Short mmCIF file of C-alpha atoms in Angstrom, two decimals:
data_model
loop_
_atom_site.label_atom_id
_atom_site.label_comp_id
_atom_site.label_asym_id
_atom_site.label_seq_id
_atom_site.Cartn_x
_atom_site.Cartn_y
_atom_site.Cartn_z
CA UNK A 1 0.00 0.00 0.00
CA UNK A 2 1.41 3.88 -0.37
CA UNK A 3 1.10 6.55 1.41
CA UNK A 4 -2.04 7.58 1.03
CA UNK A 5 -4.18 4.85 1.85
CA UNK A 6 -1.74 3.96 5.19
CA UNK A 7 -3.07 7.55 6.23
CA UNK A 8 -7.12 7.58 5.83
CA UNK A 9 -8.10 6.78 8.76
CA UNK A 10 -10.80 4.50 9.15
CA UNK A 11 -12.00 1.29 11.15
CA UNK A 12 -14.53 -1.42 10.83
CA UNK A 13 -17.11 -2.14 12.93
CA UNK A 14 -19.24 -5.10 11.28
CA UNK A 15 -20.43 -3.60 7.82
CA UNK A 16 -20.43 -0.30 8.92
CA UNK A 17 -16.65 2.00 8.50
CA UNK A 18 -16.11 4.36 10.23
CA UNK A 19 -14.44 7.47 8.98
CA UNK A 20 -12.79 9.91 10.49
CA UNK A 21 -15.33 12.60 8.97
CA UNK A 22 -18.22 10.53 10.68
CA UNK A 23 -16.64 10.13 14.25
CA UNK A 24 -15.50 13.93 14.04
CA UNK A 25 -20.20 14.48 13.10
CA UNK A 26 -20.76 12.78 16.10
CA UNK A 27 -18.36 13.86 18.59
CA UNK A 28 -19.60 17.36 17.86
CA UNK A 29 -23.05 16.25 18.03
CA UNK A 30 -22.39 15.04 21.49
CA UNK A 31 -20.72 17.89 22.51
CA UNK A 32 -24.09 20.09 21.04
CA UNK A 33 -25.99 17.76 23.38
CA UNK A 34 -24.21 18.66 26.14
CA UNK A 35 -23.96 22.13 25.30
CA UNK A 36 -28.22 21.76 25.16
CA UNK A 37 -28.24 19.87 28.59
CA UNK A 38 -26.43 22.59 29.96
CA UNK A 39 -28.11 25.49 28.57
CA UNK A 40 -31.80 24.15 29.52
CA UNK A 41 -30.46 24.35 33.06
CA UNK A 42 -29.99 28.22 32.71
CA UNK A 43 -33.31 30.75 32.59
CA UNK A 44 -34.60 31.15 29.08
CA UNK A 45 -35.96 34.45 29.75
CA UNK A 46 -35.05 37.38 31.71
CA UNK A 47 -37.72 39.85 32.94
CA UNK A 48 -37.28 41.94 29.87
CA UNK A 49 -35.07 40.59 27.45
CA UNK A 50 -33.87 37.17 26.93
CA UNK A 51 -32.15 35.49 29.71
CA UNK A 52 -28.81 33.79 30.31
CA UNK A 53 -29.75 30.23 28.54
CA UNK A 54 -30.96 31.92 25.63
CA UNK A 55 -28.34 31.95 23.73
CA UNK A 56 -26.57 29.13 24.63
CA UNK A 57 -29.92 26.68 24.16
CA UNK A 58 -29.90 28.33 20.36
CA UNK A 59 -26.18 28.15 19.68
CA UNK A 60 -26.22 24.32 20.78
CA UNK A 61 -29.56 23.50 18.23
CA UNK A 62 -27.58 24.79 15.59
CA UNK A 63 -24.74 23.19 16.20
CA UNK A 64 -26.39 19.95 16.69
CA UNK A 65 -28.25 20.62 13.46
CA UNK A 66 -24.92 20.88 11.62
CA UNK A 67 -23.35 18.22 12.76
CA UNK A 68 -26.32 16.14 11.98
CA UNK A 69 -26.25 17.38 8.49
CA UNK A 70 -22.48 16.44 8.28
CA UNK A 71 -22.64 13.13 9.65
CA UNK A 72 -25.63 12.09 6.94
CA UNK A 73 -23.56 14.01 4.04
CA UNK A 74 -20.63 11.82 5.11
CA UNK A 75 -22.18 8.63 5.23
CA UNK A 76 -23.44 9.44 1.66
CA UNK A 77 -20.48 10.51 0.22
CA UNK A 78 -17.95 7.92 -0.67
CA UNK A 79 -14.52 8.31 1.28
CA UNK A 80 -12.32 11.50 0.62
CA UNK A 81 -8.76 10.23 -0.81
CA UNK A 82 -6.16 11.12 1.69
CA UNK A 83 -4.00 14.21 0.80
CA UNK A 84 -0.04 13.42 0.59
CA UNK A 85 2.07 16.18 1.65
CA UNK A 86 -0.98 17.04 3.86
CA UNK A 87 1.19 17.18 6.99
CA UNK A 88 3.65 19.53 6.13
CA UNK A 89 0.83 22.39 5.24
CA UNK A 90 -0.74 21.64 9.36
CA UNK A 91 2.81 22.40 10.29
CA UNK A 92 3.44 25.79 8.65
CA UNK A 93 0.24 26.88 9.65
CA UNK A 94 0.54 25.69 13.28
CA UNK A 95 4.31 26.82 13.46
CA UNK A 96 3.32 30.05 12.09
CA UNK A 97 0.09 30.74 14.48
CA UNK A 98 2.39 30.20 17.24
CA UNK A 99 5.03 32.43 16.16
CA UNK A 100 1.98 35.20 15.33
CA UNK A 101 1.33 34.43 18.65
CA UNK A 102 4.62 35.07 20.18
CA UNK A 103 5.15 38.56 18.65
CA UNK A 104 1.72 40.03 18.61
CA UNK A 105 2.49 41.76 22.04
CA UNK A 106 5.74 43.19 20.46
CA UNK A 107 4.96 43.87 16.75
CA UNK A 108 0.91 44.74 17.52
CA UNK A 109 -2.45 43.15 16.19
CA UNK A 110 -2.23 44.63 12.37
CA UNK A 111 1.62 43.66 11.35
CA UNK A 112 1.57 40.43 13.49
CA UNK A 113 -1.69 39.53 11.65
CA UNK A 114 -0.78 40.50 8.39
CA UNK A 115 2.40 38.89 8.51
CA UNK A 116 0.43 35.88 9.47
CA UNK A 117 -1.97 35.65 6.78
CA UNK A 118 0.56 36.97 4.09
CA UNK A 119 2.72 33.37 5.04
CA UNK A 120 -0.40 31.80 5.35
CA UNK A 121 -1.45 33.19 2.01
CA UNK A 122 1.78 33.28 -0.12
CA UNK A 123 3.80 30.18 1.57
CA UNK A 124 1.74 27.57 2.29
CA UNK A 125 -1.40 28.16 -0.58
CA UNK A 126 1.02 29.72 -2.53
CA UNK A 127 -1.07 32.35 -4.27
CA UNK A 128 -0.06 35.27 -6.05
CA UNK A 129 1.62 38.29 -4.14
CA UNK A 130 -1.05 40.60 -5.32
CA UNK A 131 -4.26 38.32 -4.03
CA UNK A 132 -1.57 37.93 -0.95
CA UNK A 133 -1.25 41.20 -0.31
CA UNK A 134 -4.96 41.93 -0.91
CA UNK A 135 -6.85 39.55 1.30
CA UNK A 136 -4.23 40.62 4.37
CA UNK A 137 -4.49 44.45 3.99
CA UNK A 138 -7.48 43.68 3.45
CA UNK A 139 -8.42 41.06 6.26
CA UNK A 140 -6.46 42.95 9.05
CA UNK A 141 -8.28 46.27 8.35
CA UNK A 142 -11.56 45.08 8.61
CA UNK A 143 -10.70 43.02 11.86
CA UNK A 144 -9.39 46.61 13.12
CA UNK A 145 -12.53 48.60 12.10
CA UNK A 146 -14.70 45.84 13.68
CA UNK A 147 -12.89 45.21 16.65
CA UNK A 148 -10.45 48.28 17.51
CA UNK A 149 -12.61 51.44 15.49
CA UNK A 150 -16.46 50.29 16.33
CA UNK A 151 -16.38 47.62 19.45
CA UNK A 152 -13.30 49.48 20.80
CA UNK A 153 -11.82 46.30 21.97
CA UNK A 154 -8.00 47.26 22.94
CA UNK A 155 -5.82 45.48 20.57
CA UNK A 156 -2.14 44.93 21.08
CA UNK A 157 -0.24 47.85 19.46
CA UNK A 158 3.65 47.76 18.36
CA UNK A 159 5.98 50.14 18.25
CA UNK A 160 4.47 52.06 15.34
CA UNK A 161 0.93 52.85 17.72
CA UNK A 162 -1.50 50.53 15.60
#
């Protein structure tokens, strides 16, 4: 066998396999369960305006909704060919989240961010520098006017004040 079919991940459980798309459907429909259980044990409705559970209760239907739509598109779809190489794109991106992470503080939200999704953008998808360039600029400055500008949510600034 090569590569790829040593790394789908799958087992057999009578005539039924189970993929790892199908466990992932049902792990996060248990956890929207859950999320429900917990949620009906908060007030649904506050003296005015929704209460505390609201939310929550909603958020976990949806969720449960979508996993149960997953799980059935899975099971209907035949098995998704494992990606060689696949491992080395998880890498970057996790190497390079951690080192956005490390020098947000230092560099601020808007160059640690765009520096982020430029490598993101232009390393490891390895699109154009122009659609790079674009979706960061781009990206960061709408995060900033959402966040920074209109929720005024303090983001980390660098040593250039933004």
């Amino acid at each position: 066998r090569g590569l790829a079919a040593r790394s789908t991940w799958r087992f057999g459980i009578g005539r039924m396999t189970w993929r790892g798309e199908i466990v992932a459907g049902l792990l996060c429909g248990l956890f929207a369960a859950l999320w429900i259980a917990t949620a009906l044990g908060l007030p649904y409705l506050g003296d005015y305006a929704p209460g505390s559970g609201f939310l929550p209760l909603w958020l976990g239907v949806c969720l449960l909704v979508l996993s149960a739509i997953y799980v059935v598109t899975s099971l209907r779809a035949p098995a998704a060919a494992a990606l060689t190489g696949h491992w080395r794109k998880v890498v970057a991106v996790t190497l390079g989240l951690i080192v956005c992470v490390a020098v947000i503080e230092k560099l601020g939200f808007v160059v640690a961010v765009s520096a982020y999704l430029l490598f993101l953008l232009r390393a490891v998808e390895k699109e154009s520098w122009r659609t790079s360039l674009g979706v960061s600029i781009g990206t960061v400055a709408i995060l900033f006017g959402l966040f920074r500008l209109w929720l005024q949510v303090p983001l980390p600034k660098g040593p250039w004040g933004f």
